[in-house]
Amino acid sequence: MSRYIVKRLLYMIPMLFCVILMIFLIMSLTPGDPASNVLPLTTPQDVKDAFNERVGFSGSLLTRFGNYMHGLLTGNVLSYTTQENVFTELATRFPLTIRVGTWAFCISAVIGVSLGILSAIKQYSFLDTTVTIFAVTFASVPSFFVAVLMILFFAVYKGWLPSFGIEGFTSYIMPVATLVLANIPILSRMTRSSMLDAMTQDYIRTARAKGCSERRVIWKHALKNACLPIITLLITGLASTLGGSVIVEQIFTIPGVGMYMLTAVNEKNVPVVMTCAFLLSLIFMGAMVLLDICYALIDPKIGARYKK
């Protein structure tokens, strides 16, 4: 198992390199330059050229990419607009993104999985129908639309919650609720489908025939065998929540990694965009390794295969 984990971690190196190279080519080959996005429109072209040369947006693509890789390996990547270390800025923004994403993940995981289990146990009941309607409704509505509606009602109309920034506990309510309402429908439907499939298997009928209580049948036998797709969705959902908070941070003006990255895209701040993409890719790939480890711990057949 340890050999497999080391192998997967080593595989991450070329994949991260490909991600960085792809982002660099996209950002560098598209029209525009940092000076045109930062300086006034009436700025003379020679001043713009001097600005681009000063910040490092000059020379060949190979030279710029080499300079960025050197800065990434030494931990000294400079922003085009501020000339400050990107990692220093990320150190202040990343905990905020982690906080919002973790709260949203934990709440959506508990509620989504619980609703899915209850829907499977009470199949075709009023509860199951209600959860289905809720899941279909919120799965069909974009997150940004839900966020705008929440701002209009809770911040503008009622004045109960702040509409932007992070100043206290109440500032987290609407951003976290937006992410939670986007994740619960998927989790609840996946949990329901997995539980229904598990509860029709022969080992469930055998457990009931042996006299096991219904609670033991559900939690010990059905849920344990249905948890692989649920865990897959949970772990990938955690990585997607951290990466998908870009829009939420922009709407609620949260100074996290997502807003930092989106601002950098608008300013064509290539080092910032590449470093943020590198960080989010690292999180997602790490989540995939964690998913394989969970598979091996839960399913003995998968664990035996990894030991070969």
Coordinates of C-alpha atoms in Angstrom, one line a residue:
M1 CA 0.0 0.0 0.0
S2 CA 2.8 2.4 0.9
R3 CA 4.5 1.7 -2.5
Y4 CA 1.2 2.5 -4.3
I5 CA 0.8 5.8 -2.4
V6 CA 4.4 6.8 -3.2
K7 CA 3.8 6.0 -6.8
R8 CA 0.6 8.1 -7.0
L9 CA 2.4 11.0 -5.3
L10 CA 5.2 10.8 -7.9
Y11 CA 2.6 10.7 -10.7
M12 CA 1.3 14.1 -9.4
I13 CA 4.6 15.8 -10.4
P14 CA 4.2 15.5 -14.2
M15 CA 0.4 16.2 -13.9
L16 CA 1.0 19.4 -12.0
F17 CA 3.6 20.4 -14.5
C18 CA 1.2 19.9 -17.3
V19 CA -1.4 22.0 -15.5
I20 CA 1.0 24.8 -14.9
L21 CA 2.2 24.7 -18.6
M22 CA -1.4 24.7 -19.9
I23 CA -2.4 27.7 -17.7
F24 CA 0.8 29.5 -18.7
L25 CA 0.1 29.0 -22.5
I26 CA -3.5 30.1 -22.2
M27 CA -2.7 33.2 -20.2
S28 CA 0.3 34.1 -22.4
L29 CA -1.1 33.5 -25.8
T30 CA -4.4 35.3 -25.3
P31 CA -4.5 39.0 -26.2
G32 CA -3.6 41.7 -23.7
D33 CA -0.8 42.4 -21.2
P34 CA -0.6 43.5 -17.6
A35 CA 0.0 47.2 -18.5
S36 CA -3.1 47.5 -20.5
N37 CA -5.2 46.0 -17.7
V38 CA -3.6 48.0 -14.9
L39 CA -2.6 51.4 -16.3
P40 CA -5.1 54.0 -17.6
L41 CA -6.2 53.7 -21.3
T42 CA -4.4 57.0 -22.2
T43 CA -1.0 55.7 -21.0
P44 CA 1.6 56.0 -23.8
Q45 CA 2.8 52.7 -25.3
D46 CA 6.4 53.3 -24.3
V47 CA 5.3 53.6 -20.6
K48 CA 3.3 50.3 -21.0
D49 CA 6.3 48.6 -22.5
A50 CA 8.5 49.7 -19.6
F51 CA 5.8 48.6 -17.1
N52 CA 5.6 45.1 -18.7
E53 CA 9.4 44.8 -18.7
R54 CA 9.7 45.9 -15.1
V55 CA 7.2 43.3 -13.9
G56 CA 8.6 40.5 -16.0
F57 CA 6.1 40.3 -18.8
S58 CA 8.7 40.5 -21.5
G59 CA 11.1 38.2 -23.3
S60 CA 10.3 34.8 -24.9
L61 CA 7.7 32.4 -23.6
L62 CA 10.4 29.9 -22.6
T63 CA 12.2 32.6 -20.6
R64 CA 9.1 33.7 -18.7
F65 CA 8.1 30.1 -18.0
G66 CA 11.6 29.3 -16.8
N67 CA 11.5 32.3 -14.5
Y68 CA 8.2 31.3 -13.1
M69 CA 9.3 27.7 -12.4
H70 CA 12.4 29.0 -10.7
G71 CA 10.3 31.2 -8.5
L72 CA 7.8 28.4 -7.8
L73 CA 10.6 26.0 -6.7
T74 CA 12.3 28.6 -4.5
G75 CA 9.0 29.9 -3.1
N76 CA 9.4 33.4 -4.5
V77 CA 6.8 34.1 -7.2
L78 CA 6.2 37.8 -7.7
S79 CA 2.8 39.3 -8.6
Y80 CA 2.9 41.5 -11.7
T81 CA 0.7 44.2 -10.1
T82 CA 2.1 44.4 -6.6
Q83 CA 5.6 42.9 -7.0
E84 CA 4.9 41.0 -3.8
N85 CA 5.4 37.3 -3.1
V86 CA 2.2 35.4 -4.2
F87 CA 2.7 32.8 -1.5
T88 CA 2.6 35.6 1.2
E89 CA -0.7 36.7 -0.2
L90 CA -2.1 33.2 -0.4
A91 CA -1.1 32.6 3.2
T92 CA -3.5 35.2 4.3
R93 CA -6.3 34.3 1.8
F94 CA -6.2 30.5 1.8
P95 CA -7.3 30.0 5.5
L96 CA -10.5 31.9 4.6
T97 CA -11.2 29.8 1.6
I98 CA -10.6 26.6 3.7
R99 CA -12.9 27.9 6.4
V100 CA -15.8 28.6 4.1
G101 CA -15.3 25.4 2.1
T102 CA -14.9 23.2 5.2
W103 CA -18.0 24.5 6.9
A104 CA -20.0 24.0 3.7
F105 CA -18.6 20.5 3.2
C106 CA -19.3 19.4 6.7
I107 CA -22.9 20.7 6.8
S108 CA -23.8 19.4 3.3
A109 CA -22.2 16.0 4.1
V110 CA -24.2 15.5 7.2
I111 CA -27.5 16.8 5.8
G112 CA -27.1 15.2 2.3
V113 CA -26.2 11.8 3.5
S114 CA -28.8 11.8 6.2
L115 CA -31.5 12.8 3.8
G116 CA -30.4 10.1 1.4
I117 CA -30.5 7.4 4.0
L118 CA -34.0 8.5 5.2
S119 CA -35.3 8.6 1.6
A120 CA -34.0 5.1 1.0
I121 CA -35.5 3.7 4.2
K122 CA -38.9 5.5 3.6
Q123 CA -39.0 4.9 -0.1
Y124 CA -42.0 6.5 -1.9
S125 CA -43.1 8.1 1.3
F126 CA -44.0 11.8 1.8
L127 CA -40.4 12.4 3.1
D128 CA -38.9 10.7 0.1
T129 CA -41.1 12.8 -2.3
T130 CA -40.2 16.0 -0.5
V131 CA -36.5 15.3 -0.6
T132 CA -36.7 14.5 -4.3
I133 CA -38.5 17.7 -5.1
F134 CA -36.0 19.7 -3.0
A135 CA -33.0 17.9 -4.7
V136 CA -34.4 18.4 -8.3
T137 CA -35.2 22.1 -7.6
F138 CA -31.9 23.1 -6.2
A139 CA -29.9 21.0 -8.6
S140 CA -31.5 22.9 -11.5
V141 CA -30.9 26.4 -10.1
P142 CA -27.4 27.9 -10.6
S143 CA -25.5 28.7 -7.4
F144 CA -25.0 32.3 -8.4
F145 CA -28.8 32.8 -8.8
V146 CA -29.4 31.4 -5.3
A147 CA -26.7 33.7 -3.9
V148 CA -28.3 36.8 -5.5
L149 CA -31.7 35.9 -4.2
M150 CA -30.3 35.4 -0.7
I151 CA -28.6 38.8 -0.8
L152 CA -31.7 40.5 -2.0
F153 CA -33.9 38.9 0.8
F154 CA -31.6 38.6 3.8
A155 CA -29.4 41.6 3.2
V156 CA -31.3 44.2 1.2
Y157 CA -34.9 43.6 2.1
K158 CA -34.6 42.3 5.7
G159 CA -31.2 43.6 6.6
W160 CA -30.4 40.6 8.8
L161 CA -27.1 39.6 7.2
P162 CA -24.1 41.4 5.7
S163 CA -24.0 41.2 1.9
F164 CA -20.2 41.3 1.5
G165 CA -17.0 40.8 3.3
I166 CA -16.1 38.7 6.3
E167 CA -16.5 40.6 9.5
G168 CA -17.9 38.0 11.9
F169 CA -19.9 34.8 12.1
T170 CA -22.9 36.1 10.4
S171 CA -20.8 36.9 7.3
Y172 CA -20.3 33.2 6.7
I173 CA -24.0 32.3 6.7
M174 CA -25.0 33.2 3.1
P175 CA -21.7 32.0 1.4
V176 CA -21.8 28.7 3.3
A177 CA -25.6 28.3 2.6
T178 CA -25.1 28.8 -1.1
L179 CA -22.5 26.1 -1.3
V180 CA -24.5 23.8 0.9
L181 CA -27.7 24.1 -1.2
A182 CA -25.6 23.3 -4.3
N183 CA -24.1 20.1 -2.7
I184 CA -27.0 18.6 -0.8
P185 CA -29.1 17.5 -3.8
I186 CA -26.2 15.5 -5.4
L187 CA -25.3 13.9 -2.1
S188 CA -28.8 13.0 -1.1
R189 CA -29.7 11.4 -4.5
M190 CA -26.4 9.5 -4.7
T191 CA -26.8 8.2 -1.1
R192 CA -30.4 7.2 -1.8
S193 CA -29.5 5.3 -5.0
S194 CA -26.6 3.5 -3.3
M195 CA -28.7 2.5 -0.3
L196 CA -31.6 1.3 -2.4
D197 CA -29.2 -0.8 -4.5
A198 CA -27.5 -2.3 -1.3
M199 CA -30.8 -3.0 0.4
T200 CA -31.9 -5.3 -2.5
Q201 CA -28.9 -7.6 -2.2
D202 CA -29.0 -11.1 -0.8
Y203 CA -26.9 -10.4 2.3
I204 CA -29.5 -7.9 3.5
R205 CA -32.2 -10.6 3.3
T206 CA -29.8 -13.0 5.0
A207 CA -29.2 -10.5 7.8
R208 CA -32.9 -10.0 8.3
A209 CA -33.5 -13.7 8.3
K210 CA -30.9 -14.2 11.0
G211 CA -32.9 -11.8 13.2
C212 CA -30.8 -8.7 13.0
S213 CA -32.5 -5.5 14.0
E214 CA -33.5 -3.1 11.2
R215 CA -31.1 -0.5 12.6
R216 CA -28.2 -3.0 12.5
V217 CA -29.2 -4.0 9.0
I218 CA -29.2 -0.4 7.8
W219 CA -26.1 0.9 9.5
K220 CA -23.9 -2.3 9.7
H221 CA -24.7 -4.0 6.4
A222 CA -26.4 -1.7 3.9
L223 CA -24.6 1.6 4.6
K224 CA -21.2 -0.1 4.8
N225 CA -21.6 -1.7 1.4
A226 CA -23.1 1.4 -0.1
C227 CA -20.5 3.8 1.2
L228 CA -17.9 3.6 -1.7
P229 CA -19.8 5.8 -4.1
I230 CA -20.8 8.1 -1.2
I231 CA -17.2 8.5 -0.1
T232 CA -16.2 9.1 -3.7
L233 CA -18.7 12.0 -4.0
L234 CA -17.8 13.3 -0.5
I235 CA -14.0 13.5 -1.2
T236 CA -14.3 14.9 -4.7
G237 CA -17.0 17.2 -3.4
L238 CA -14.6 18.6 -0.8
A239 CA -12.0 19.4 -3.5
S240 CA -14.7 20.8 -5.8
T241 CA -16.1 23.0 -3.1
L242 CA -12.7 24.5 -2.4
G243 CA -12.2 25.1 -6.2
G244 CA -15.8 26.1 -6.9
S245 CA -15.8 28.9 -4.3
V246 CA -14.5 31.3 -6.9
I247 CA -18.0 32.5 -7.9
V248 CA -19.2 32.5 -4.3
E249 CA -16.2 34.6 -3.2
Q250 CA -16.7 37.0 -6.0
I251 CA -20.5 37.5 -5.3
F252 CA -20.0 38.0 -1.6
T253 CA -16.7 39.9 -2.0
I254 CA -14.8 37.4 0.2
P255 CA -11.0 38.0 0.0
G256 CA -10.2 34.4 -0.5
V257 CA -8.2 32.4 -3.1
G258 CA -11.1 32.4 -5.6
M259 CA -11.5 36.1 -5.6
Y260 CA -7.7 36.6 -5.8
M261 CA -7.5 34.3 -8.8
L262 CA -10.4 35.9 -10.6
T263 CA -9.0 39.4 -10.1
A264 CA -5.7 38.1 -11.4
V265 CA -7.3 36.8 -14.5
N266 CA -8.9 40.1 -15.2
E267 CA -5.5 41.9 -14.7
K268 CA -3.7 39.2 -16.7
N269 CA -1.5 38.6 -13.7
V270 CA 0.0 35.3 -15.0
P271 CA 2.1 34.3 -11.9
V272 CA -0.9 34.7 -9.6
V273 CA -3.3 32.7 -11.9
M274 CA -0.7 29.9 -12.3
T275 CA 0.1 29.7 -8.6
C276 CA -3.6 29.6 -7.7
A277 CA -4.3 26.9 -10.3
F278 CA -1.3 25.0 -9.0
L279 CA -2.6 25.1 -5.5
L280 CA -6.2 24.0 -6.4
S281 CA -4.8 21.2 -8.7
L282 CA -2.7 20.0 -5.8
I283 CA -5.7 19.9 -3.5
F284 CA -7.8 17.9 -6.1
M285 CA -5.0 15.4 -6.8
G286 CA -4.3 15.0 -3.1
A287 CA -8.0 14.3 -2.7
M288 CA -7.8 11.5 -5.3
V289 CA -4.9 9.9 -3.5
L290 CA -6.9 10.1 -0.2
L291 CA -9.9 8.5 -2.1
D292 CA -7.8 5.5 -3.1
I293 CA -6.6 5.1 0.4
C294 CA -10.2 5.1 1.7
Y295 CA -11.1 2.5 -0.9
A296 CA -8.3 0.2 0.2
L297 CA -9.3 0.6 3.9
I298 CA -13.0 -0.1 3.3
D299 CA -12.9 -2.8 0.6
P300 CA -10.6 -5.7 1.3
K301 CA -10.5 -6.7 -2.3
I302 CA -9.2 -3.3 -3.4
G303 CA -6.7 -3.3 -0.4
A304 CA -5.4 -6.8 -1.5
R305 CA -4.9 -5.5 -5.1
Y306 CA -2.8 -2.5 -3.9
K307 CA -0.5 -4.8 -1.9
K308 CA 0.6 -6.6 -5.0

